[in-house]
Coordinates of C-alpha atoms in Angstrom, one line a residue:
Chain T
M1182 CA 0.0 0.0 0.0
E1183 CA 1.5 3.2 -1.0
Q1184 CA 1.6 6.1 1.3
V1185 CA -1.4 8.1 1.3
Q1186 CA -1.2 11.9 2.5
N1187 CA -4.0 14.2 3.2
L1188 CA -5.0 16.4 0.2
A1189 CA -3.3 19.7 -0.1
M1190 CA -5.4 21.1 -2.8
Q1191 CA -3.5 22.7 -5.6
N1192 CA -3.6 23.2 -9.3
P1193 CA -1.8 20.3 -11.1
A1194 CA 1.1 21.1 -13.6
K1195 CA 0.1 21.2 -17.0
D1196 CA 1.7 18.1 -17.9
E1197 CA -0.1 15.9 -14.9
I1198 CA -2.5 13.8 -15.1
D1199 CA -5.0 14.4 -12.3
V1200 CA -8.2 12.4 -11.6
V1201 CA -10.3 13.5 -8.8
V1202 CA -13.4 11.1 -7.6
I1203 CA -16.0 12.8 -5.5
G1204 CA -18.4 11.1 -3.6
P1205 CA -20.7 12.3 -0.8
G1206 CA -22.5 9.1 -0.1
F1207 CA -25.2 10.0 -2.6
G1208 CA -23.9 10.9 -5.9
E1209 CA -20.4 11.0 -7.6
C1210 CA -18.6 13.3 -9.8
I1211 CA -15.3 12.6 -11.7
L1212 CA -12.9 15.4 -12.4
I1213 CA -10.0 14.7 -15.0
H1214 CA -7.3 17.1 -15.5
I1215 CA -6.1 15.9 -19.2
G1216 CA -3.3 18.4 -19.5
A1217 CA -2.8 22.1 -20.3
G1218 CA -5.0 22.9 -17.8
E1219 CA -7.8 21.4 -19.2
W1220 CA -10.3 19.5 -17.3
I1221 CA -13.4 16.8 -18.2
V1222 CA -16.3 16.5 -15.6
I1223 CA -17.8 13.0 -15.4
D1224 CA -21.3 13.3 -13.8
S1225 CA -22.3 16.0 -11.2
C1226 CA -23.3 15.9 -7.4
V1227 CA -24.0 18.4 -4.7
D1228 CA -21.6 19.5 -2.5
S1229 CA -23.0 18.9 1.0
S1230 CA -21.6 21.9 2.6
S1231 CA -22.1 24.6 0.1
E1232 CA -25.3 23.0 -1.7
R1233 CA -23.5 23.6 -5.2
P1234 CA -21.8 21.5 -7.8
A1235 CA -19.1 19.5 -5.7
A1236 CA -17.1 20.3 -9.5
I1237 CA -17.4 23.8 -9.2
V1238 CA -16.4 24.0 -5.6
Y1239 CA -13.2 21.9 -5.9
L1240 CA -12.2 23.7 -9.0
E1241 CA -12.6 26.7 -7.4
K1242 CA -10.9 25.8 -4.4
I1243 CA -7.9 25.2 -6.7
G1244 CA -7.9 28.6 -8.1
V1245 CA -9.3 27.2 -11.6
D1246 CA -11.8 29.2 -13.6
P1247 CA -14.5 26.5 -14.6
S1248 CA -16.1 28.7 -17.3
Q1249 CA -12.7 28.7 -19.1
A1250 CA -10.9 25.1 -18.2
V1251 CA -13.4 22.9 -18.6
K1252 CA -13.9 21.5 -21.5
L1253 CA -16.3 18.5 -21.5
V1254 CA -19.0 17.9 -19.3
C1255 CA -20.7 14.4 -19.4
A1256 CA -23.6 12.6 -17.8
S1257 CA -23.0 8.7 -17.6
H1258 CA -26.8 8.7 -17.6
W1259 CA -29.9 10.5 -15.7
H1260 CA -30.3 9.2 -12.3
D1261 CA -30.6 11.4 -9.5
D1262 CA -27.5 10.6 -8.0
H1263 CA -25.3 11.1 -11.2
V1264 CA -26.8 14.4 -12.2
G1265 CA -27.2 16.7 -9.0
A1266 CA -27.0 20.2 -9.8
M1267 CA -26.0 19.3 -13.4
A1268 CA -28.0 22.1 -14.8
E1269 CA -25.7 24.7 -13.0
L1270 CA -22.5 23.1 -13.6
V1271 CA -23.4 23.2 -17.4
G1272 CA -24.3 26.9 -16.9
A1273 CA -21.2 27.7 -15.6
C1274 CA -18.9 25.7 -17.7
T1275 CA -19.4 27.6 -20.7
A1276 CA -16.7 26.8 -22.4
A1277 CA -17.5 23.0 -22.2
D1278 CA -19.2 20.3 -24.3
F1279 CA -21.9 18.5 -23.2
A1280 CA -22.5 14.5 -23.7
C1281 CA -24.9 12.0 -23.0
S1282 CA -26.3 8.6 -24.2
A1283 CA -28.0 9.6 -27.4
A1284 CA -31.1 8.1 -26.0
L1285 CA -31.6 11.3 -23.7
S1286 CA -32.0 13.2 -26.6
R1287 CA -35.0 11.5 -28.1
S1288 CA -38.7 12.4 -28.0
E1289 CA -39.3 9.4 -25.5
F1290 CA -36.8 10.7 -23.1
V1291 CA -37.6 14.7 -23.8
E1292 CA -41.2 14.3 -23.5
L1293 CA -41.1 11.9 -20.3
A1294 CA -38.7 14.7 -18.7
S1295 CA -41.1 17.5 -19.9
V1296 CA -43.7 15.9 -18.2
L1297 CA -42.1 15.0 -14.5
N1298 CA -40.8 18.8 -15.0
R1299 CA -44.4 20.1 -14.3
N1300 CA -44.2 18.7 -11.0
L1301 CA -41.7 20.6 -9.1
S1302 CA -41.6 19.3 -5.8
L1303 CA -38.2 19.2 -4.5
I1304 CA -39.0 15.6 -3.1
Q1305 CA -39.7 14.4 -6.4
P1306 CA -37.0 12.5 -8.7
A1307 CA -34.9 15.2 -9.9
G1308 CA -32.8 13.5 -12.6
P1309 CA -35.0 13.5 -15.6
T1310 CA -35.7 17.6 -14.5
E1311 CA -31.7 18.1 -14.5
I1312 CA -31.3 16.9 -17.8
Y1313 CA -34.2 18.6 -19.2
N1314 CA -33.0 21.8 -18.1
V1315 CA -29.3 21.0 -19.2
L1316 CA -30.7 20.7 -22.8
N1317 CA -32.4 23.8 -22.4
I1318 CA -29.5 25.5 -21.7
L1319 CA -27.7 24.1 -24.8
E1320 CA -30.9 25.4 -26.8
Q1321 CA -30.4 28.8 -25.5
R1322 CA -26.7 28.7 -26.8
R1323 CA -27.3 26.6 -29.7
Q1324 CA -25.1 24.1 -28.7
V1325 CA -26.2 20.9 -29.8
P1326 CA -25.2 17.9 -27.1
L1327 CA -22.4 15.4 -28.1
R1328 CA -24.4 12.3 -28.5
V1329 CA -22.9 8.7 -27.1
V1330 CA -23.1 5.3 -28.7
A1331 CA -20.8 2.6 -27.6
N1332 CA -17.8 1.6 -29.0
L1333 CA -17.5 5.3 -30.4
P1334 CA -14.9 8.1 -29.2
F1335 CA -17.0 11.5 -28.7
F1336 CA -14.1 13.5 -27.5
R1337 CA -10.6 14.1 -28.7
R1338 CA -7.9 16.2 -27.9
P1339 CA -4.9 15.2 -29.9
E1340 CA -2.4 17.8 -28.9
L1341 CA -2.8 16.4 -25.7
S1342 CA -3.1 12.7 -26.9
C1343 CA -6.5 12.7 -25.0
V1344 CA -9.4 10.3 -26.4
V1345 CA -12.6 9.7 -24.2
T1346 CA -14.3 6.7 -25.9
A1347 CA -18.0 5.2 -24.8
L1348 CA -18.1 1.6 -24.0
S1349 CA -22.0 1.3 -23.3
P1350 CA -24.9 1.3 -23.6
S1351 CA -25.3 -1.3 -26.2
N1352 CA -27.8 -1.0 -28.9
T1353 CA -30.1 -3.7 -26.9
E1354 CA -29.8 -1.4 -23.9
F1355 CA -30.5 1.5 -25.9
D1356 CA -33.8 0.0 -27.5
R1357 CA -34.7 -1.5 -23.9
F1358 CA -34.7 2.0 -22.5
L1359 CA -36.7 3.5 -25.5
R1360 CA -39.5 1.0 -25.3
S1361 CA -39.7 1.4 -21.2
A1362 CA -39.8 5.1 -21.2
T1363 CA -44.0 5.4 -21.4
A1364 CA -43.8 3.1 -18.3
L1365 CA -42.2 5.8 -16.1
Y1366 CA -44.9 8.2 -16.9
P1367 CA -46.9 8.9 -13.6
P1368 CA -50.2 6.9 -13.8
L1369 CA -53.0 9.0 -15.3
T1370 CA -55.7 10.0 -12.3
T1371 CA -53.1 9.6 -9.8
S1372 CA -52.6 12.6 -7.5
K1373 CA -49.3 15.2 -8.4
S1374 CA -49.4 14.8 -4.1
L1375 CA -47.5 11.6 -4.6
R1376 CA -44.2 11.2 -5.5
V1377 CA -43.5 9.6 -9.2
P1378 CA -41.3 6.6 -8.3
D1379 CA -37.7 6.3 -8.8
P1380 CA -37.0 5.1 -12.4
K1381 CA -34.9 1.7 -11.3
P1382 CA -33.3 0.7 -14.7
N1383 CA -29.4 1.5 -15.5
D1384 CA -29.8 0.5 -19.1
L1385 CA -28.4 3.9 -20.2
S1386 CA -25.3 3.9 -18.1
V1387 CA -22.4 5.0 -20.1
A1388 CA -19.0 3.5 -19.0
M1389 CA -16.2 5.2 -20.4
W1390 CA -12.4 4.4 -21.3
V1391 CA -10.4 7.5 -21.1
T1392 CA -6.9 7.7 -22.9
I1393 CA -4.2 10.3 -22.0
G1394 CA -1.0 9.5 -24.0
D1395 CA -0.5 6.3 -22.6
V1396 CA -2.4 6.1 -19.5
H1397 CA -5.8 4.4 -19.5
I1398 CA -8.5 5.1 -17.0
L1399 CA -11.8 2.9 -16.8
L1400 CA -14.9 4.8 -15.4
G1401 CA -17.5 1.9 -14.8
A1402 CA -20.7 4.4 -14.0
D1403 CA -23.3 2.6 -12.7
V1404 CA -23.2 -0.4 -15.3
E1405 CA -24.5 -4.0 -14.0
E1406 CA -24.1 -7.2 -15.1
H1407 CA -26.9 -9.5 -16.4
G1408 CA -25.7 -12.6 -17.8
D1409 CA -26.8 -11.4 -21.0
S1410 CA -24.1 -11.1 -23.8
H1411 CA -25.8 -8.0 -25.3
R1412 CA -25.6 -6.1 -22.3
G1413 CA -23.9 -4.8 -19.2
W1414 CA -20.4 -5.8 -18.9
S1415 CA -20.6 -9.0 -20.7
A1416 CA -21.8 -6.8 -24.0
I1417 CA -18.9 -4.5 -23.2
L1418 CA -16.3 -7.3 -22.8
A1419 CA -17.3 -9.0 -26.0
S1420 CA -17.0 -5.6 -27.8
K1421 CA -13.6 -4.6 -26.5
A1422 CA -11.3 -4.8 -29.2
D1423 CA -7.9 -3.7 -28.4
R1424 CA -5.8 -5.3 -25.4
T1425 CA -4.9 -2.2 -23.8
R1426 CA -5.4 -2.1 -19.9
A1427 CA -6.6 0.5 -17.2
R1428 CA -4.2 1.7 -14.4
L1429 CA -7.3 3.3 -12.8
F1430 CA -10.7 1.9 -12.0
K1431 CA -13.9 4.0 -11.0
I1432 CA -15.6 1.0 -9.4
A1433 CA -19.2 0.5 -11.0
H1434 CA -22.3 0.7 -9.1
H1435 CA -21.2 1.7 -5.7
G1436 CA -19.1 -1.4 -5.6
S1437 CA -22.1 -3.6 -5.7
I1438 CA -22.1 -7.3 -6.8
T1439 CA -24.5 -6.5 -9.4
G1440 CA -21.9 -4.1 -10.9
H1441 CA -19.2 -6.9 -10.8
H1442 CA -17.9 -8.9 -13.5
D1443 CA -14.4 -11.0 -13.0
D1444 CA -13.4 -10.5 -16.5
I1445 CA -13.2 -6.4 -15.9
W1446 CA -10.1 -7.0 -13.6
G1447 CA -8.9 -10.0 -15.7
I1448 CA -9.1 -8.4 -18.9
M1449 CA -9.3 -4.5 -18.7
L1450 CA -7.2 -4.0 -15.9
E1451 CA -3.5 -4.0 -15.3
S1452 CA -2.4 -6.2 -12.5
N1453 CA -3.2 -4.8 -9.0
P1454 CA -4.9 -1.3 -10.4
H1455 CA -5.7 1.4 -8.5
A1456 CA -9.5 1.5 -7.8
V1457 CA -12.1 3.8 -6.2
L1458 CA -15.7 3.7 -5.5
T1459 CA -18.4 6.1 -4.2
P1460 CA -20.7 4.9 -1.6
W1461 CA -24.4 4.6 -1.5
N1462 CA -25.4 5.6 1.7
R1463 CA -29.2 5.2 1.5
G1464 CA -31.6 2.5 2.1
S1465 CA -29.7 -1.0 1.3
K1466 CA -26.1 0.6 1.6
L1467 CA -23.2 0.0 -0.7
P1468 CA -20.5 -1.3 -0.5
T1469 CA -21.5 -4.4 1.5
A1470 CA -18.8 -6.2 3.5
A1471 CA -18.6 -8.7 1.0
D1472 CA -18.4 -6.1 -1.5
R1473 CA -15.4 -4.8 0.0
D1474 CA -13.6 -8.0 0.5
R1475 CA -14.2 -9.2 -3.1
I1476 CA -12.5 -6.0 -4.2
M1477 CA -9.6 -6.3 -2.0
S1478 CA -8.8 -9.7 -3.2
F1479 CA -8.5 -7.9 -6.6
T1480 CA -6.5 -5.1 -5.9
G1481 CA -4.5 -3.9 -2.8
H1482 CA -5.0 0.0 -3.7
A1483 CA -8.6 0.4 -3.5
F1484 CA -10.5 3.5 -1.9
A1485 CA -13.8 5.0 -0.8
T1486 CA -14.8 8.5 -1.0
S1487 CA -16.5 8.5 2.0
R1488 CA -16.9 6.5 5.3
P1489 CA -20.2 4.6 5.9
V1490 CA -21.9 7.2 8.3
S1491 CA -24.9 5.7 10.4
A1492 CA -27.6 8.4 10.7
R1493 CA -26.9 10.9 13.2
E1494 CA -29.2 13.2 15.1
K1495 CA -29.5 16.8 13.6
K1496 CA -30.0 20.0 15.7
K1497 CA -32.0 22.8 14.3
G1498 CA -32.1 25.3 16.9
S1499 CA -33.2 25.2 20.6
A1500 CA -37.2 26.1 19.6
V1501 CA -37.2 23.7 16.6
D1502 CA -35.4 21.0 19.1
R1503 CA -38.0 21.9 22.1
T1504 CA -40.8 21.5 19.6
L1505 CA -39.2 17.9 18.0
T1506 CA -38.6 16.9 21.9
E1507 CA -41.9 17.2 23.1
A1508 CA -43.5 15.2 20.1
N1509 CA -40.7 12.7 20.7
I1510 CA -39.2 12.9 16.8
T1511 CA -35.7 12.9 16.1
I1512 CA -34.5 14.1 12.8
Q1513 CA -31.8 11.9 11.6
D1514 CA -29.0 13.1 9.0
L1515 CA -28.3 10.8 6.3
E1516 CA -25.5 12.7 4.5
P1517 CA -21.7 12.6 5.7
P1518 CA -19.6 15.3 4.6
T1519 CA -18.3 15.1 0.9
G1520 CA -15.0 13.6 0.3
F1521 CA -13.1 12.8 -2.5
V1522 CA -9.9 10.6 -3.5
H1523 CA -7.2 12.5 -5.7
F1524 CA -4.9 10.5 -8.0
C1525 CA -2.0 12.2 -9.6
M1526 CA 0.3 10.6 -12.5
K1527 CA 3.3 12.5 -13.0
P1528 CA 4.9 12.4 -16.7
G1529 CA 6.7 9.1 -16.8
G1530 CA 5.5 8.3 -13.3
P1531 CA 5.3 4.3 -12.7
T1532 CA 2.1 4.7 -10.6
W1533 CA -0.6 7.0 -9.1
N1534 CA 0.3 9.3 -6.3
V1535 CA -2.6 8.8 -3.9
T1536 CA -4.2 11.5 -1.6
L1537 CA -7.4 11.5 0.6
S1538 CA -9.8 14.3 1.9
P1539 CA -10.4 13.8 5.6
E1540 CA -13.7 12.1 4.7
A1541 CA -12.0 9.4 2.2
L1542 CA -10.4 6.2 3.2
T1543 CA -8.6 3.3 2.1
L1544 CA -11.2 0.4 1.5
D1545 CA -9.7 -1.9 4.1
K1546 CA -10.6 0.5 6.6
Y1547 CA -14.2 0.8 5.2
V1548 CA -16.7 -0.8 7.8
A1549 CA -20.0 -1.7 6.2
Chain Y
M509 CA -88.7 64.6 -7.2
S510 CA -85.7 62.2 -5.8
L511 CA -83.1 63.7 -3.5
I512 CA -80.7 63.1 -6.1
A513 CA -82.6 64.5 -8.6
A514 CA -83.4 67.6 -6.8
V515 CA -79.5 68.1 -6.1
V516 CA -78.4 67.7 -9.5
S517 CA -81.4 70.1 -10.7
D518 CA -80.1 72.6 -8.1
L519 CA -76.5 72.0 -9.3
T520 CA -76.7 71.7 -13.2
S521 CA -79.0 75.2 -13.1
P522 CA -76.1 77.5 -14.6
V523 CA -77.8 80.4 -12.9
S524 CA -77.9 79.1 -9.3
W525 CA -74.1 77.7 -10.0
Q526 CA -73.0 81.0 -11.2
D527 CA -74.2 82.8 -8.0
E528 CA -73.0 80.5 -5.5
A529 CA -69.7 80.4 -7.2
E530 CA -69.5 83.8 -6.7
Q531 CA -70.7 83.8 -3.4
Q532 CA -68.0 81.3 -2.5
G533 CA -65.3 83.6 -3.7
G534 CA -64.8 82.0 -6.7
A535 CA -63.8 78.9 -7.8
S536 CA -61.2 76.2 -8.1
K537 CA -60.7 73.1 -8.5
A538 CA -58.4 70.7 -6.8
Y539 CA -60.2 67.9 -8.6
E540 CA -63.6 66.9 -9.9
M541 CA -66.6 65.1 -8.7
A542 CA -68.8 63.0 -10.9
V543 CA -72.6 63.5 -10.7
P544 CA -74.5 61.0 -12.3
S545 CA -77.2 62.5 -15.1
D546 CA -80.4 61.2 -15.9
N547 CA -79.4 60.3 -18.9
L548 CA -77.4 57.2 -18.2
S549 CA -75.6 56.5 -21.1
S550 CA -73.8 59.8 -21.4
E551 CA -70.8 60.9 -19.4
P552 CA -71.9 62.3 -15.8
E553 CA -71.1 65.7 -15.4
R554 CA -67.9 66.9 -13.6
L555 CA -68.2 69.1 -10.8
D556 CA -65.6 71.0 -9.0
V557 CA -64.9 71.5 -5.5
T558 CA -67.2 74.4 -5.0
K559 CA -69.8 72.7 -6.4
A560 CA -69.3 69.5 -3.7
Q561 CA -69.3 72.2 -0.9
I562 CA -72.6 73.4 -2.3
A563 CA -74.0 69.9 -2.5
K564 CA -73.1 69.0 0.6
R565 CA -74.9 72.2 2.0
L566 CA -78.0 71.5 0.0
I567 CA -78.1 68.0 1.0
N568 CA -77.7 68.6 4.9
Q569 CA -81.0 71.3 4.4
F570 CA -82.7 68.3 2.8
V571 CA -82.0 66.0 5.6
E572 CA -82.8 68.4 8.2
G573 CA -86.2 69.1 6.5
Q574 CA -87.2 65.4 6.3
K575 CA -86.7 65.1 10.4
G576 CA -90.0 64.7 11.9
P577 CA -91.0 65.5 15.5
D578 CA -89.0 62.7 17.4
V579 CA -85.7 64.9 16.5
T580 CA -86.9 67.3 19.4
G581 CA -86.1 64.9 21.9
Y582 CA -83.1 63.4 20.3
R583 CA -82.1 67.4 20.0
T584 CA -83.2 68.1 23.9
A585 CA -81.1 64.9 24.6
R586 CA -78.0 66.4 23.0
Q587 CA -78.3 69.7 24.3
E588 CA -78.2 68.1 28.1
A589 CA -74.8 66.2 27.2
E590 CA -73.6 69.6 25.6
R591 CA -74.3 71.1 29.1
V592 CA -72.6 68.5 31.1
D593 CA -69.7 69.1 28.4
D594 CA -69.7 72.8 28.9
T595 CA -69.8 72.4 32.7
I596 CA -66.5 69.8 32.8
G597 CA -64.9 72.4 30.6
S598 CA -64.3 71.1 27.0
Q599 CA -64.9 73.3 24.6
K600 CA -66.3 71.6 21.6
T601 CA -66.7 73.9 18.4
T602 CA -68.2 71.0 16.4
K603 CA -70.1 68.2 17.5
P604 CA -70.0 64.5 15.9
W605 CA -73.3 64.3 14.2
E606 CA -72.7 67.6 12.7
T607 CA -69.7 66.6 10.6
S608 CA -69.6 64.0 7.9
P609 CA -68.7 60.6 8.9
V610 CA -64.8 59.8 8.9
V611 CA -63.9 56.2 7.2
R612 CA -60.7 54.6 9.0
P613 CA -58.5 52.3 7.2
V614 CA -58.9 49.1 8.3
N615 CA -55.8 47.4 10.3
W616 CA -54.9 44.7 8.1
T617 CA -52.0 43.6 10.8
R618 CA -54.4 42.8 13.3
A619 CA -54.4 39.5 12.2
N620 CA -53.1 35.9 13.1
T621 CA -49.5 35.9 11.9
F622 CA -46.9 32.6 11.6
S623 CA -43.2 33.0 11.4
A624 CA -41.6 29.8 10.1
L625 CA -38.5 29.0 12.4
Q626 CA -38.1 25.3 10.3
E627 CA -39.7 24.2 7.3
W628 CA -39.2 21.1 5.2
E629 CA -41.0 19.1 2.5
G630 CA -41.3 15.6 2.9
E631 CA -42.6 12.4 1.5
I632 CA -44.1 9.3 3.4
L633 CA -41.8 6.0 3.0
A634 CA -44.2 4.1 5.3
V635 CA -47.1 4.3 7.1
E636 CA -46.6 2.3 10.3
N637 CA -49.0 1.6 13.3
E638 CA -48.4 4.4 15.5
H639 CA -45.8 6.4 13.3
I640 CA -45.0 7.6 9.8
A641 CA -41.6 7.1 8.4
V642 CA -40.6 9.9 6.1
S643 CA -37.7 11.3 4.3
L644 CA -37.1 15.1 4.2
V645 CA -35.6 18.1 2.1
D646 CA -34.6 20.8 4.7
L647 CA -36.0 23.9 3.0
T648 CA -34.7 26.4 5.5
A649 CA -31.1 25.1 4.9
R650 CA -32.0 25.6 1.1
K651 CA -31.3 21.8 0.6
R652 CA -31.7 20.5 -3.1
R653 CA -32.7 16.9 -2.1
A654 CA -33.8 14.8 0.8
T655 CA -30.8 14.4 3.4
E656 CA -33.0 14.0 6.7
H657 CA -35.0 11.1 7.9
T658 CA -37.4 10.7 10.8
R659 CA -40.5 9.0 12.2
I660 CA -43.6 11.4 13.1
P661 CA -46.2 10.0 15.6
L662 CA -49.7 9.8 14.2
S663 CA -50.8 12.2 16.9
E664 CA -48.9 15.1 15.4
I665 CA -51.1 14.5 12.5
N666 CA -54.4 16.4 11.8
E667 CA -57.4 13.9 12.1
Q668 CA -58.5 14.9 8.8
D669 CA -55.5 13.9 7.0
L670 CA -55.4 10.4 8.7
P671 CA -57.4 8.5 6.2
R672 CA -55.3 10.0 3.4
L673 CA -51.8 8.7 4.8
A674 CA -50.1 6.3 1.8
K675 CA -46.5 5.5 0.7
G676 CA -45.0 8.6 -1.5
R677 CA -47.4 11.2 0.0
V678 CA -45.8 14.7 -0.3
F679 CA -46.3 17.0 2.5
R680 CA -45.0 20.3 3.8
W681 CA -44.1 20.4 7.7
A682 CA -43.4 24.0 9.7
I683 CA -42.2 24.6 12.9
G684 CA -42.6 28.2 14.4
Y685 CA -44.3 31.0 15.8
L686 CA -48.3 31.8 15.8
R687 CA -48.9 35.4 16.9
L688 CA -52.6 35.7 17.6
K689 CA -54.3 39.1 17.0
S690 CA -54.9 39.3 20.8
G691 CA -50.8 39.5 21.2
T692 CA -50.2 35.9 22.2
K693 CA -47.2 33.9 20.9
K694 CA -47.5 30.3 20.8
R695 CA -45.0 27.6 19.3
V696 CA -46.7 25.1 16.7
S697 CA -45.9 22.5 14.5
N698 CA -47.9 22.3 11.4
I699 CA -48.0 19.3 9.0
V700 CA -49.8 20.2 5.8
F701 CA -51.1 17.4 3.0
R702 CA -52.2 19.4 0.1
D703 CA -54.6 17.7 -2.3
L704 CA -53.0 18.7 -5.6
P705 CA -54.8 17.9 -9.0
R706 CA -54.5 14.5 -10.7
W707 CA -52.3 13.9 -13.6
T708 CA -54.3 14.1 -16.9
Q709 CA -54.2 13.6 -20.7
R710 CA -54.0 17.3 -20.9
D711 CA -50.8 17.7 -18.6
F712 CA -49.1 15.1 -21.1
S713 CA -50.3 16.7 -24.2
D714 CA -49.1 20.1 -22.8
A715 CA -45.6 18.6 -21.6
K716 CA -45.3 17.4 -25.2
A717 CA -46.0 20.5 -26.4
D718 CA -43.3 22.2 -24.2
A719 CA -40.7 19.6 -25.6
A720 CA -41.6 19.9 -29.3
K721 CA -39.5 23.4 -29.3
L722 CA -36.2 21.6 -27.7
L723 CA -36.8 18.6 -29.9
R724 CA -37.0 20.9 -33.0
F725 CA -33.3 22.0 -31.8
L726 CA -32.0 18.7 -31.4
G727 CA -32.7 17.7 -34.8
T728 CA -34.6 14.6 -33.2
D729 CA -37.7 14.6 -35.4
G730 CA -35.6 15.3 -38.4
A731 CA -35.8 19.1 -38.5
G732 CA -33.7 21.9 -36.9
A733 CA -30.0 22.0 -35.9
E734 CA -27.7 19.6 -37.4
P735 CA -26.5 16.9 -35.2
R736 CA -23.0 16.7 -34.2
D737 CA -21.2 13.1 -34.7
A738 CA -20.3 11.1 -31.7
E739 CA -16.8 11.9 -32.7
S740 CA -15.7 15.3 -31.5
G741 CA -14.0 17.7 -34.1
E742 CA -12.4 19.4 -31.2
G743 CA -8.6 20.0 -31.2

């Protein structure tokens, strides 16, 4: 296990590759410095202390202007935890292209998002509304999104030797989603007082292969395995033509067993790669202890962006607390402080330098 | 002749107006007062302040002339009251019943007010025997999503809302101070389940129309902006 330091946040050197994985226990955001002061951002989550996009908060802290430096914002899929404050992020990154699955600009999804956008309760699923708002921002800018399809590069920076290639969704998953979109509409004659159920399938999740020079990074998003050669990791593994291997893996689906495939570690990754996951701290928490042990069996360099925090009592002020106490009510705060793991590769360097924020930890210390 | 007609007749007679205006020492007009005319389809005549004063005097004269014998007893009682006032020493130059009634504005602030210390928007996760399990968005902290959970006793819910509790039901919860008109201050907790309209086909068709402009721009329907290739030409 390498020396892990506490993070001293600073702007990377022009020739360094920096990967920052942010995960507050609900949501994730990945920032990659591809060189020459240029950044790409994959997914978006809300910084728990400031309620702003975590990517913007991080970049501002290291003295980077997101309106100039960010060249690509990509939504791996449209679930709430991957697009938190995405519209605000896209609005701030005025020099960036926006990329998402091609299915999200199809009428099936856009009309669904328009319907859900009519019920603006904060408790409603926010994912479709965020994507809808992003598309409206792009429409005002007259900027068409980059439509991502499997096995095609969708972002290039030749002068930096940077290429970003989508690995999913497969055609089967694409079609499955479009056919199922109508089932996601709220049922007619149900009241708008009822929360629309969270849409479940991760069919549209975009796994990505990022190449910067001779460094390869695998971002697993929320891709799951179904045992179907036309879907999930089986489809990705079947279509991966070249034999290059990644040095860094953002573990899929919060480290869950459903996001696991042995051949990811055997075929797509170097031996003993660096790996990082963002925990899921709601409901059935992820990763479980079994997930942790499984991942540790493949690599000794595994990290988690935040700790498994059990719900803690939240105080609201004396008068409110008195009222709650009188009614025998205790408010539980589910959200730990936002943490992140920072990977830095210097030119010609053999391995990643890893630094952790105070909230992040090595996976062997993660007590599920 | 009705009162209004009599007054209008006096006021609109050019000779009488001119005489009265001269007696009042000339006219001038800070504003105009409209008097309805017999012809309802035409614009009412506009009279100046001097004429308004004259109208008031004429109306008072008419009213005095209409009073019967009961007025005598009323006036006697009033005179008695005046003598008492004079004895006390208050010098009233005008009596309240001799001036026009004064309309005082309503004091709208004298109503119950509520100032919230804490507000949440919540969703019912489960309905239990004596509690509801809920997730909460802290509106006071300007949170964007649900970050808190709790269990609320059913005793805290209004009776009329109990039959409507169901998983997925959205509500607002506010804790704060209620100030009554009397000045009493009370700390209250109020959970409100709003009955929002149901989803209709009209909602869906309106949403589809809203999305149409965006789809034309995206070129999804074969029109509008040309979609970019998946391979970006950047750099």
